[in-house]
Coordinates of C-alpha atoms and ligand atoms in Angstrom, one line a residue:
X1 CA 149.6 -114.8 -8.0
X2 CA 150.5 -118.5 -7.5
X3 CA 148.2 -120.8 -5.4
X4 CA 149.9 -122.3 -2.4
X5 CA 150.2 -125.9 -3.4
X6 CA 150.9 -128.5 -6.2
X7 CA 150.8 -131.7 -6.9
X8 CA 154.1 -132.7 -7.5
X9 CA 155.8 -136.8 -7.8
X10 CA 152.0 -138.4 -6.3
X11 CA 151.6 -135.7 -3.6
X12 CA 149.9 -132.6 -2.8
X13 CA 152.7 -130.7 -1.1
X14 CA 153.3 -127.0 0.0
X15 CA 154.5 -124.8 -4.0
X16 CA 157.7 -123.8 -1.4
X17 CA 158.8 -127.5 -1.3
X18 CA 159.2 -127.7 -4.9
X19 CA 162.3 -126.7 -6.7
X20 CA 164.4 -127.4 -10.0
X21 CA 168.1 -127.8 -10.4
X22 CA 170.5 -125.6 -12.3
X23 CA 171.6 -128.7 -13.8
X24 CA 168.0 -130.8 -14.5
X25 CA 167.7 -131.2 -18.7
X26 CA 164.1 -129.6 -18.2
X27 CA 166.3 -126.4 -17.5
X28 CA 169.0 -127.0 -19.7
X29 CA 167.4 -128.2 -22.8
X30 CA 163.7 -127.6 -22.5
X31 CA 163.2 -131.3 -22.1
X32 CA 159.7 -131.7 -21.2
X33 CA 155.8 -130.9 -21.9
X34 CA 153.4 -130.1 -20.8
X35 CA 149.1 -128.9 -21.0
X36 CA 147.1 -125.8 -20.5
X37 CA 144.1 -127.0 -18.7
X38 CA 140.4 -124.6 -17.2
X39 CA 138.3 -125.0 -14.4
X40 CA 135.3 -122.9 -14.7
X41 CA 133.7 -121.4 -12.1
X42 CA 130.0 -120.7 -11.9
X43 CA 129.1 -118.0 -9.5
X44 CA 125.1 -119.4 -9.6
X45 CA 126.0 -122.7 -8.9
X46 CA 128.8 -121.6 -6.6
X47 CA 130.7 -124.8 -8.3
X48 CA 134.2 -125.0 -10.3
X49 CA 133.9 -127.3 -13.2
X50 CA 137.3 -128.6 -14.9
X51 CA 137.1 -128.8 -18.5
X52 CA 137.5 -132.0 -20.5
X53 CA 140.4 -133.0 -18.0
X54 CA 140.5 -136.5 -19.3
X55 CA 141.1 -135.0 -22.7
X56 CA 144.1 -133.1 -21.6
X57 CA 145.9 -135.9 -19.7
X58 CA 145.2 -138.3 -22.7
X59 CA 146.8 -135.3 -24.8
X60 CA 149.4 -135.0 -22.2
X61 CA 150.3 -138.4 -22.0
X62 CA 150.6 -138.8 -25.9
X63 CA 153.1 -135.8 -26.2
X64 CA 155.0 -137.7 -23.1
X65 CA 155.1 -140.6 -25.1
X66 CA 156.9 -139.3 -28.1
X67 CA 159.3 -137.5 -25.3
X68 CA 160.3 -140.8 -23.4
X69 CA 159.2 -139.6 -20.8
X70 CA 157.1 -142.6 -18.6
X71 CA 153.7 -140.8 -16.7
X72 CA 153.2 -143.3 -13.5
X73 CA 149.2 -142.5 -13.9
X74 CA 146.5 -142.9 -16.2
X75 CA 144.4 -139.8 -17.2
X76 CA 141.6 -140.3 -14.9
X77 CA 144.3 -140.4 -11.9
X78 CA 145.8 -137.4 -13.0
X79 CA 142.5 -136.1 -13.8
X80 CA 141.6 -137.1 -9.9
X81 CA 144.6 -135.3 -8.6
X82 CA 142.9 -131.9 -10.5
X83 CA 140.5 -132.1 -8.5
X84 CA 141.8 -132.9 -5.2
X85 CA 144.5 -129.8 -5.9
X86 CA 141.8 -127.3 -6.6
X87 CA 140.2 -128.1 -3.4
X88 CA 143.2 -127.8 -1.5
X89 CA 143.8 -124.5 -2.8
X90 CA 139.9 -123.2 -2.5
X91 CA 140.1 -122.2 -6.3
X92 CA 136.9 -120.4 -6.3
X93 CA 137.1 -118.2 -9.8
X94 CA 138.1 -119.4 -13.3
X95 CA 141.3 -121.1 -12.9
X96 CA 144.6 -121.9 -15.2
X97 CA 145.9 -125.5 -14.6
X98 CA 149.1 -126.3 -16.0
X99 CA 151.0 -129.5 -15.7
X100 CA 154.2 -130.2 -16.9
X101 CA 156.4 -133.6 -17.3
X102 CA 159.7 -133.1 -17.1
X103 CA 163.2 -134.8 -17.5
X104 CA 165.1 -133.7 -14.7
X105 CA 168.4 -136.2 -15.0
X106 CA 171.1 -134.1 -14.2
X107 CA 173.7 -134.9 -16.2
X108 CA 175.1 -133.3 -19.3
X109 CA 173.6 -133.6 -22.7
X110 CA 170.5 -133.5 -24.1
X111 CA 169.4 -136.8 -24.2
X112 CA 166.0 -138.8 -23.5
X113 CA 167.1 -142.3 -23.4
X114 CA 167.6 -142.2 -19.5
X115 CA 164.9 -139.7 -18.2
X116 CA 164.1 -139.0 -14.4
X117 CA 161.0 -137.9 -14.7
X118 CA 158.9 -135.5 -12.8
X119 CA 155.4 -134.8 -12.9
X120 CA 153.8 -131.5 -11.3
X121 CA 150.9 -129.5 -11.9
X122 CA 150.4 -126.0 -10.0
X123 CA 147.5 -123.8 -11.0
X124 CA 146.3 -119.6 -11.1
X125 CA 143.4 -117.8 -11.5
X126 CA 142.8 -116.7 -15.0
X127 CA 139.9 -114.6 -16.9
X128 CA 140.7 -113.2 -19.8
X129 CA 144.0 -114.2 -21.5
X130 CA 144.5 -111.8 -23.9
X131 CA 143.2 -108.7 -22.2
X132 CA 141.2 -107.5 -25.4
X133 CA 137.8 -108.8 -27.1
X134 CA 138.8 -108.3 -30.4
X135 CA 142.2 -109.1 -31.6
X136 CA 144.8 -107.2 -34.2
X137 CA 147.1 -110.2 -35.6
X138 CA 149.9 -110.0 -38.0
X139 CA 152.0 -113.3 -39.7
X140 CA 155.0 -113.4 -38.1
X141 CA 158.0 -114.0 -40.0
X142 CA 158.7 -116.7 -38.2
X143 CA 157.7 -120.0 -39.7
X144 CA 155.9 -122.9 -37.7
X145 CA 157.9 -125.8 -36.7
X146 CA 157.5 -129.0 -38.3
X147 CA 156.4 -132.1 -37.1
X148 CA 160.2 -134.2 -38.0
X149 CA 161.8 -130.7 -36.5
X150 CA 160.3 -130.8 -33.1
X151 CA 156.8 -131.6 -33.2
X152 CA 154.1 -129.0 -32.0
X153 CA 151.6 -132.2 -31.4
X154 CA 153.5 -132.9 -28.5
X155 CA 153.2 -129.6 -26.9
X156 CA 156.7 -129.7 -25.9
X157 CA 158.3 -127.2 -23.7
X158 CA 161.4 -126.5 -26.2
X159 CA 158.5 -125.9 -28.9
X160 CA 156.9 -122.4 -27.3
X161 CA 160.5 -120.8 -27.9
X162 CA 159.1 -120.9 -31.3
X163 CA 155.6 -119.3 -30.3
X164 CA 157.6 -116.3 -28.1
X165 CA 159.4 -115.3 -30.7
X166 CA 156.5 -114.9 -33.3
X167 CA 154.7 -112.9 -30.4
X168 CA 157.6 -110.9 -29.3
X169 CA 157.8 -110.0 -33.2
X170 CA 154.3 -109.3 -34.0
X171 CA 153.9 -106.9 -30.1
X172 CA 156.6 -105.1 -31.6
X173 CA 155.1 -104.5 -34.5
X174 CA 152.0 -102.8 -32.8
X175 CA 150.1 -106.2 -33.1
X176 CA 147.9 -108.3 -30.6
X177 CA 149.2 -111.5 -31.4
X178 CA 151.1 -113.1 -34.5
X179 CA 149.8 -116.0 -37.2
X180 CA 152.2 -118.5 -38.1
X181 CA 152.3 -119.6 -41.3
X182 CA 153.8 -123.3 -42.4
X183 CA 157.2 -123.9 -44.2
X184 CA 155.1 -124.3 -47.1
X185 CA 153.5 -121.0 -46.6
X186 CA 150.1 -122.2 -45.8
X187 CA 148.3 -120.6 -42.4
X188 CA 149.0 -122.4 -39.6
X189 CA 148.0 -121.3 -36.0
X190 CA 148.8 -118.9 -33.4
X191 CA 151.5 -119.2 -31.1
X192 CA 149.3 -120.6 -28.6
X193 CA 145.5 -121.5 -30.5
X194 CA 144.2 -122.7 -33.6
X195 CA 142.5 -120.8 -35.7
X196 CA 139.3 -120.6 -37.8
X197 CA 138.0 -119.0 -40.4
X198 CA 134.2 -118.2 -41.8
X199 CA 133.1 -117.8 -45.2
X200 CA 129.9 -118.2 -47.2
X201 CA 128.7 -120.4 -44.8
X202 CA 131.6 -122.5 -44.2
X203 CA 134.0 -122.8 -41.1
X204 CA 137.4 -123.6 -42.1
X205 CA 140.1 -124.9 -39.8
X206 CA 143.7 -126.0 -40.9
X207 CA 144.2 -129.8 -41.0
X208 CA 146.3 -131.5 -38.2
X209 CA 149.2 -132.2 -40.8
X210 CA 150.0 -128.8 -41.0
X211 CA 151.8 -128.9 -38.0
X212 CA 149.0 -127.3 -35.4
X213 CA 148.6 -128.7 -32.0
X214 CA 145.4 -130.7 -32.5
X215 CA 143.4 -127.9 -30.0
X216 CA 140.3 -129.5 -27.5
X217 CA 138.8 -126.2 -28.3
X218 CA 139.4 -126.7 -32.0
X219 CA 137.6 -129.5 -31.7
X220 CA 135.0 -128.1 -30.0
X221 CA 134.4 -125.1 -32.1
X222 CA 134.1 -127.6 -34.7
X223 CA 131.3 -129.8 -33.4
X224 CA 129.6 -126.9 -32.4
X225 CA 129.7 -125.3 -35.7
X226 CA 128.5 -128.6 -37.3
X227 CA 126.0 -129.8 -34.9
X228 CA 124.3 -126.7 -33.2
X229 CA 125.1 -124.3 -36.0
X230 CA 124.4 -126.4 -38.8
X231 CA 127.7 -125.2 -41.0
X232 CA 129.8 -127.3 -42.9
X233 CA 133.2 -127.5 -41.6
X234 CA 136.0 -128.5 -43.1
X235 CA 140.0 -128.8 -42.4
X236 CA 141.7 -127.7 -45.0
X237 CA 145.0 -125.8 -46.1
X238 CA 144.3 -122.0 -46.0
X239 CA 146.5 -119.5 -47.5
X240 CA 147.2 -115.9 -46.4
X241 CA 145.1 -114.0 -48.6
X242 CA 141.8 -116.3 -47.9
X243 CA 142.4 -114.5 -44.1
X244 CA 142.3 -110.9 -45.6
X245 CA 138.9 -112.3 -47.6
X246 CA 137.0 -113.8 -44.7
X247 CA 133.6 -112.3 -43.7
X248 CA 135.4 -114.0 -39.7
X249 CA 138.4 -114.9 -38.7
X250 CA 138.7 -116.1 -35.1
X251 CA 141.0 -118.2 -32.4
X252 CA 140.5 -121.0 -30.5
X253 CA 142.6 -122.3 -27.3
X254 CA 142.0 -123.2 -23.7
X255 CA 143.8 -120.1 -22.4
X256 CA 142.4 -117.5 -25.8
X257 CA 139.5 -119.2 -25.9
X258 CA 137.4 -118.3 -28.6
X259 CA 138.0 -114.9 -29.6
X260 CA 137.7 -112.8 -32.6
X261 CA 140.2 -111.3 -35.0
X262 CA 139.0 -108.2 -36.1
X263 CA 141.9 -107.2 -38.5
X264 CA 144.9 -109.1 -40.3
X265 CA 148.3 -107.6 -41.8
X266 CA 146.3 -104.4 -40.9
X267 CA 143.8 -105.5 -43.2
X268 CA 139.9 -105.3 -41.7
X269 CA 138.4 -108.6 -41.4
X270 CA 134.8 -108.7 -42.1
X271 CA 132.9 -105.6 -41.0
X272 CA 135.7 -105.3 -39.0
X273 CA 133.7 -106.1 -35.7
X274 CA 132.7 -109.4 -33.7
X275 CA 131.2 -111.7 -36.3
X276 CA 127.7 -113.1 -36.0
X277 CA 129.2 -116.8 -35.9
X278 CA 132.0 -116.4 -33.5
X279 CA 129.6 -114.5 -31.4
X280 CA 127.4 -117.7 -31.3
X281 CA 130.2 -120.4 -30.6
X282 CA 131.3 -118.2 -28.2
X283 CA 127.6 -117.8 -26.5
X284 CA 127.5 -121.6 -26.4
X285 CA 131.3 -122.0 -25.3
X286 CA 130.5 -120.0 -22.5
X287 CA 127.3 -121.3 -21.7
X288 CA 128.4 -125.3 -21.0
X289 CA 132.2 -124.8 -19.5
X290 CA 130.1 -124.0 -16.7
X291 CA 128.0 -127.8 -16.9
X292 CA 124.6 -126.0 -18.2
X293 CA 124.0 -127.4 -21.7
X294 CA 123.5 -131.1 -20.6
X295 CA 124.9 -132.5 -24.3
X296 CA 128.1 -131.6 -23.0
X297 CA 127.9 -131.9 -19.2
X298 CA 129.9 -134.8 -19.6
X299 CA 132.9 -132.2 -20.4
X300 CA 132.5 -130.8 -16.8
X301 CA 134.0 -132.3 -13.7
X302 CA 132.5 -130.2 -10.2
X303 CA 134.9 -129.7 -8.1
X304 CA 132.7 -129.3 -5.1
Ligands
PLP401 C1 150.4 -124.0 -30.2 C2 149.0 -124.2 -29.7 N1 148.0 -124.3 -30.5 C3 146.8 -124.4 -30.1 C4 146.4 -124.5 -28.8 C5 145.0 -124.7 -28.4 O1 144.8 -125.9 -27.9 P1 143.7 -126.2 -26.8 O2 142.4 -125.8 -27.4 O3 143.8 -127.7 -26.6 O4 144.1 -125.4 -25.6 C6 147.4 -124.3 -27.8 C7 147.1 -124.4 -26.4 O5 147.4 -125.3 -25.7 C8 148.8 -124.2 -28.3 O6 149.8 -124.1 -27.4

Protein backbone atom coordinates (compact mmCIF):
# COMPACT_ATOMS: atom_id res chain seq x y z
CA UNK A 1 0.00 0.00 0.00
CA UNK A 2 1.61 3.33 -1.12
CA UNK A 3 0.88 6.63 0.87
CA UNK A 4 -0.77 9.23 -1.22
CA UNK A 5 1.95 11.81 -1.60
CA UNK A 6 5.75 12.42 -2.26
CA UNK A 7 8.01 14.84 -2.36
CA UNK A 8 9.10 15.09 -5.62
CA UNK A 9 11.57 18.24 -7.60
CA UNK A 10 11.08 20.69 -4.03
CA UNK A 11 7.30 19.84 -3.67
CA UNK A 12 4.93 17.74 -1.83
CA UNK A 13 2.60 16.83 -4.63
CA UNK A 14 -0.28 14.13 -4.99
CA UNK A 15 2.03 10.14 -5.75
CA UNK A 16 -0.59 10.35 -9.10
CA UNK A 17 1.27 13.45 -10.43
CA UNK A 18 4.46 11.61 -10.54
CA UNK A 19 5.53 9.63 -13.51
CA UNK A 20 8.74 8.26 -15.40
CA UNK A 21 9.45 8.10 -19.02
CA UNK A 22 9.99 4.94 -21.13
CA UNK A 23 12.97 6.71 -22.34
CA UNK A 24 14.55 8.47 -18.78
CA UNK A 25 18.34 6.69 -18.22
CA UNK A 26 16.91 5.93 -14.60
CA UNK A 27 14.71 3.34 -16.59
CA UNK A 28 16.97 2.41 -19.16
CA UNK A 29 20.18 1.97 -17.43
CA UNK A 30 19.48 1.99 -13.75
CA UNK A 31 21.07 5.38 -13.44
CA UNK A 32 20.46 6.58 -10.10
CA UNK A 33 20.47 5.91 -6.08
CA UNK A 34 19.07 5.98 -3.72
CA UNK A 35 18.41 5.26 0.62
CA UNK A 36 16.37 3.11 2.77
CA UNK A 37 15.34 5.37 5.56
CA UNK A 38 12.76 4.43 9.21
CA UNK A 39 10.42 6.42 11.14
CA UNK A 40 9.49 4.74 14.28
CA UNK A 41 6.50 4.99 15.70
CA UNK A 42 5.79 4.84 19.43
CA UNK A 43 2.32 3.93 20.36
CA UNK A 44 3.04 5.42 24.20
CA UNK A 45 4.17 8.43 23.04
CA UNK A 46 1.70 8.48 20.19
CA UNK A 47 4.90 10.14 18.23
CA UNK A 48 6.86 8.91 14.83
CA UNK A 49 10.52 9.36 15.22
CA UNK A 50 12.71 9.32 11.86
CA UNK A 51 15.84 7.60 12.34
CA UNK A 52 19.29 9.23 11.95
CA UNK A 53 17.77 11.10 8.77
CA UNK A 54 20.71 13.44 8.59
CA UNK A 55 22.85 10.37 8.31
CA UNK A 56 20.97 8.98 5.32
CA UNK A 57 20.93 12.15 3.23
CA UNK A 58 24.74 12.71 4.04
CA UNK A 59 25.00 8.96 2.82
CA UNK A 60 22.64 9.78 0.01
CA UNK A 61 24.32 12.68 -1.10
CA UNK A 62 27.85 10.95 -1.14
CA UNK A 63 26.60 8.07 -3.38
CA UNK A 64 25.00 11.10 -5.69
CA UNK A 65 28.28 12.48 -5.83
CA UNK A 66 30.24 9.70 -7.32
CA UNK A 67 26.90 9.40 -9.73
CA UNK A 68 27.08 13.04 -11.11
CA UNK A 69 24.18 13.50 -10.17
CA UNK A 70 23.83 17.41 -8.42
CA UNK A 71 21.20 17.16 -5.10
CA UNK A 72 19.74 21.06 -5.00
CA UNK A 73 19.53 20.54 -0.92
CA UNK A 74 21.65 19.91 1.91
CA UNK A 75 20.83 16.96 4.31
CA UNK A 76 19.02 18.83 6.83
CA UNK A 77 16.60 20.25 3.93
CA UNK A 78 15.98 16.97 2.72
CA UNK A 79 15.93 15.78 6.20
CA UNK A 80 13.06 18.76 6.74
CA UNK A 81 11.12 17.55 3.76
CA UNK A 82 10.91 13.83 5.75
CA UNK A 83 9.26 15.31 8.06
CA UNK A 84 6.94 17.58 6.43
CA UNK A 85 5.89 14.33 4.02
CA UNK A 86 5.19 12.08 6.84
CA UNK A 87 2.77 14.61 8.20
CA UNK A 88 1.11 15.03 5.08
CA UNK A 89 0.48 11.48 4.78
CA UNK A 90 -0.56 10.92 8.71
CA UNK A 91 2.15 8.12 8.91
CA UNK A 92 1.13 6.80 12.21
CA UNK A 93 2.96 3.11 12.43
CA UNK A 94 6.60 2.25 11.61
CA UNK A 95 7.26 3.59 8.28
CA UNK A 96 9.69 2.79 5.10
CA UNK A 97 11.18 6.03 3.56
CA UNK A 98 12.88 5.69 0.40
CA UNK A 99 14.34 8.40 -1.67
CA UNK A 100 15.82 7.98 -4.86
CA UNK A 101 18.01 10.51 -7.25
CA UNK A 102 17.71 9.84 -10.50
CA UNK A 103 19.05 10.75 -14.11
CA UNK A 104 16.12 11.06 -16.08
CA UNK A 105 17.80 12.74 -19.52
CA UNK A 106 16.03 11.13 -22.14
CA UNK A 107 18.26 10.57 -24.65
CA UNK A 108 20.13 7.47 -25.64
CA UNK A 109 23.13 6.05 -23.97
CA UNK A 110 24.19 5.53 -20.71
CA UNK A 111 25.91 8.42 -19.82
CA UNK A 112 26.34 10.81 -16.68
CA UNK A 113 28.09 13.67 -17.97
CA UNK A 114 24.70 15.64 -18.72
CA UNK A 115 22.19 14.38 -16.02
CA UNK A 116 18.62 15.83 -15.44
CA UNK A 117 18.19 15.06 -12.26
CA UNK A 118 15.23 14.27 -10.15
CA UNK A 119 14.85 13.91 -6.68
CA UNK A 120 11.69 12.09 -5.02
CA UNK A 121 11.07 10.37 -1.88
CA UNK A 122 7.66 8.42 -1.33
CA UNK A 123 7.28 6.31 1.79
CA UNK A 124 5.07 2.82 3.22
CA UNK A 125 4.43 1.34 6.26
CA UNK A 126 6.79 -1.35 7.18
CA UNK A 127 7.19 -3.85 10.36
CA UNK A 128 8.97 -6.68 9.94
CA UNK A 129 11.06 -7.00 6.69
CA UNK A 130 11.80 -10.33 6.55
CA UNK A 131 8.73 -11.91 7.88
CA UNK A 132 10.77 -14.44 10.18
CA UNK A 133 12.77 -13.93 13.62
CA UNK A 134 15.36 -16.12 12.94
CA UNK A 135 16.91 -16.38 9.52
CA UNK A 136 18.18 -19.63 7.33
CA UNK A 137 21.00 -18.04 4.93
CA UNK A 138 23.06 -19.71 2.29
CA UNK A 139 26.33 -17.95 0.15
CA UNK A 140 25.06 -17.33 -2.94
CA UNK A 141 27.14 -18.09 -5.81
CA UNK A 142 26.98 -14.88 -6.91
CA UNK A 143 29.98 -12.82 -5.97
CA UNK A 144 29.70 -9.17 -4.53
CA UNK A 145 30.48 -6.34 -6.71
CA UNK A 146 33.46 -4.42 -6.41
CA UNK A 147 34.10 -1.10 -5.65
CA UNK A 148 36.04 -0.13 -9.44
CA UNK A 149 32.96 -2.43 -11.02
CA UNK A 150 30.12 -0.49 -9.70
CA UNK A 151 30.48 0.50 -6.33
CA UNK A 152 28.00 -0.87 -3.51
CA UNK A 153 29.11 2.41 -1.33
CA UNK A 154 27.09 4.38 -3.48
CA UNK A 155 24.01 2.43 -3.06
CA UNK A 156 23.28 2.71 -6.67
CA UNK A 157 20.17 1.52 -8.20
CA UNK A 158 22.02 -0.61 -11.07
CA UNK A 159 23.92 -2.30 -7.93
CA UNK A 160 20.64 -4.26 -6.22
CA UNK A 161 20.43 -6.24 -9.72
CA UNK A 162 23.38 -7.83 -8.09
CA UNK A 163 21.52 -8.31 -4.52
CA UNK A 164 18.14 -9.88 -6.47
CA UNK A 165 19.91 -12.34 -8.06
CA UNK A 166 21.79 -13.67 -4.94
CA UNK A 167 18.22 -13.69 -3.22
CA UNK A 168 16.33 -15.11 -6.08
CA UNK A 169 19.20 -17.96 -5.91
CA UNK A 170 19.39 -18.63 -2.29
CA UNK A 171 14.82 -18.55 -2.05
CA UNK A 172 15.26 -21.13 -4.51
CA UNK A 173 17.33 -23.07 -2.77
CA UNK A 174 14.88 -23.27 0.25
CA UNK A 175 16.87 -20.38 2.01
CA UNK A 176 15.78 -17.14 3.89
CA UNK A 177 18.19 -14.87 2.45
CA UNK A 178 21.76 -15.34 0.65
CA UNK A 179 25.48 -14.14 2.00
CA UNK A 180 27.65 -12.72 -0.48
CA UNK A 181 30.96 -13.51 -0.39
CA UNK A 182 33.86 -11.08 -2.10
CA UNK A 183 35.78 -11.80 -5.41
CA UNK A 184 38.49 -12.78 -3.11
CA UNK A 185 36.25 -15.11 -1.28
CA UNK A 186 36.05 -13.40 1.92
CA UNK A 187 32.29 -12.84 3.60
CA UNK A 188 30.89 -9.92 2.53
CA UNK A 189 27.19 -8.84 3.34
CA UNK A 190 23.80 -9.63 2.54
CA UNK A 191 22.03 -8.40 -0.39
CA UNK A 192 20.55 -5.73 1.53
CA UNK A 193 22.54 -5.66 5.35
CA UNK A 194 25.78 -6.06 6.80
CA UNK A 195 26.53 -8.65 8.85
CA UNK A 196 28.07 -9.61 12.21
CA UNK A 197 29.44 -12.21 13.74
CA UNK A 198 30.14 -13.22 17.70
CA UNK A 199 32.71 -15.26 19.05
CA UNK A 200 34.53 -15.64 22.38
CA UNK A 201 33.59 -12.41 23.27
CA UNK A 202 34.30 -10.57 20.18
CA UNK A 203 31.89 -8.95 17.58
CA UNK A 204 33.25 -9.09 14.15
CA UNK A 205 32.06 -7.05 11.24
CA UNK A 206 33.65 -7.03 7.71
CA UNK A 207 35.81 -3.92 6.93
CA UNK A 208 34.40 -1.24 4.54
CA UNK A 209 37.06 -2.21 1.85
CA UNK A 210 35.46 -5.27 1.23
CA UNK A 211 33.00 -3.84 -0.74
CA UNK A 212 29.88 -3.60 1.91
CA UNK A 213 27.68 -0.57 1.95
CA UNK A 214 29.09 1.21 5.06
CA UNK A 215 25.41 0.34 7.02
CA UNK A 216 24.03 3.18 9.80
CA UNK A 217 22.96 0.13 11.54
CA UNK A 218 26.38 -1.40 11.27
CA UNK A 219 27.52 1.26 12.86
CA UNK A 220 25.30 1.26 15.38
CA UNK A 221 25.47 -2.36 16.33
CA UNK A 222 29.02 -1.54 16.65
CA UNK A 223 28.94 1.22 19.23
CA UNK A 224 26.48 -0.47 20.95
CA UNK A 225 28.52 -3.61 21.24
CA UNK A 226 31.53 -1.55 22.42
CA UNK A 227 30.04 0.97 24.60
CA UNK A 228 26.98 -0.58 26.34
CA UNK A 229 28.12 -4.16 25.94
CA UNK A 230 31.52 -3.76 26.73
CA UNK A 231 32.90 -6.28 23.68
CA UNK A 232 35.63 -5.69 21.58
CA UNK A 233 34.76 -5.08 18.06
CA UNK A 234 36.64 -5.30 15.35
CA UNK A 235 36.33 -5.07 11.25
CA UNK A 236 38.03 -7.50 9.83
CA UNK A 237 38.04 -9.99 6.77
CA UNK A 238 35.92 -13.15 7.68
CA UNK A 239 36.01 -16.22 5.84
CA UNK A 240 33.20 -18.81 5.29
CA UNK A 241 34.01 -21.33 7.65
CA UNK A 242 34.46 -18.74 10.72
CA UNK A 243 30.35 -18.27 9.96
CA UNK A 244 29.73 -22.19 10.40
CA UNK A 245 32.04 -21.69 13.89
CA UNK A 246 30.36 -18.76 15.44
CA UNK A 247 28.56 -19.14 18.79
CA UNK A 248 26.13 -15.81 16.58
CA UNK A 249 25.87 -14.78 13.48
CA UNK A 250 23.45 -11.91 12.85
CA UNK A 251 22.34 -8.97 10.18
CA UNK A 252 22.13 -5.51 10.37
CA UNK A 253 20.12 -3.01 8.02
CA UNK A 254 17.56 -0.28 8.24
CA UNK A 255 14.88 -2.41 6.52
CA UNK A 256 16.33 -6.25 8.35
CA UNK A 257 17.26 -4.66 11.21
CA UNK A 258 19.02 -6.62 13.49
CA UNK A 259 18.10 -10.01 13.20
CA UNK A 260 19.51 -13.33 13.88
CA UNK A 261 20.90 -16.10 11.65
CA UNK A 262 20.12 -19.16 13.15
CA UNK A 263 21.79 -21.58 10.47
CA UNK A 264 24.41 -21.15 7.51
CA UNK A 265 24.93 -23.51 4.37
CA UNK A 266 22.50 -25.61 6.45
CA UNK A 267 24.91 -25.62 9.10
CA UNK A 268 23.48 -24.65 12.86
CA UNK A 269 24.86 -21.54 14.10
CA UNK A 270 25.39 -21.48 17.76
CA UNK A 271 22.76 -23.40 19.77
CA UNK A 272 20.97 -22.88 16.82
CA UNK A 273 18.54 -20.25 18.47
CA UNK A 274 18.55 -16.39 19.17
CA UNK A 275 21.84 -15.62 20.65
CA UNK A 276 22.26 -13.91 24.01
CA UNK A 277 24.13 -10.86 22.36
CA UNK A 278 22.06 -10.23 19.40
CA UNK A 279 19.15 -10.52 21.78
CA UNK A 280 20.71 -7.53 23.70
CA UNK A 281 21.56 -5.18 20.70
CA UNK A 282 18.37 -5.89 19.54
CA UNK A 283 16.65 -4.95 23.11
CA UNK A 284 18.53 -1.67 23.02
CA UNK A 285 17.91 -1.17 19.12
CA UNK A 286 14.46 -1.34 19.78
CA UNK A 287 14.41 0.54 22.86
CA UNK A 288 15.97 4.19 21.46
CA UNK A 289 14.53 4.11 17.56
CA UNK A 290 11.63 5.14 19.50
CA UNK A 291 13.69 8.43 21.33
CA UNK A 292 13.73 6.56 24.92
CA UNK A 293 17.49 6.03 25.75
CA UNK A 294 18.49 9.78 25.96
CA UNK A 295 22.39 8.85 24.75
CA UNK A 296 20.90 8.56 21.51
CA UNK A 297 17.83 10.78 21.33
CA UNK A 298 19.78 12.86 19.25
CA UNK A 299 19.17 9.87 16.45
CA UNK A 300 15.35 10.61 16.68
CA UNK A 301 13.57 13.33 14.87
CA UNK A 302 9.44 13.57 16.26
CA UNK A 303 7.49 13.99 13.76
CA UNK A 304 4.58 15.45 15.73
C1 LIG B 1 23.70 -3.80 0.30
C2 LIG B 1 23.34 -3.25 1.63
N1 LIG B 1 24.12 -3.52 2.69
C3 LIG B 1 23.83 -3.05 3.92
C4 LIG B 1 22.69 -2.30 4.15
C5 LIG B 1 22.40 -1.79 5.53
O1 LIG B 1 22.63 -0.41 5.59
P1 LIG B 1 21.82 0.51 6.59
O2 LIG B 1 22.05 -0.03 7.94
O3 LIG B 1 22.41 1.86 6.40
O4 LIG B 1 20.40 0.42 6.19
C6 LIG B 1 21.84 -2.01 3.08
C7 LIG B 1 20.64 -1.20 3.28
O5 LIG B 1 20.56 -0.08 2.88
C8 LIG B 1 22.18 -2.49 1.79
O6 LIG B 1 21.38 -2.23 0.74
Amino acid sequence: MSNSYVFYQGKIVDESEVTIGIRSKAFNYGLGCFEGIRAYWDEEQKQLFGFRLKDHYTRLLQSSKSLNLNIPYTADELSKWTIELLKKNNCKRTTYIRPIVYNDAQDIGPNLSKPDTKVVIYCQPLDKYAGKSELSVGITSWRRLEDNMLPPRTKATAAYLNSALASLEAKRAGFDEAIFLTSGNHVCEGPGENIFIYKKGKLITPPASDNILEGITRDLVMQLGKEELGLEVQERSIARTELYASDEVFFSGTAMEVTPIIEVDHRVVGDGKQGEVCKKIKELFFNLTVGKNPKYAHYCTPVY
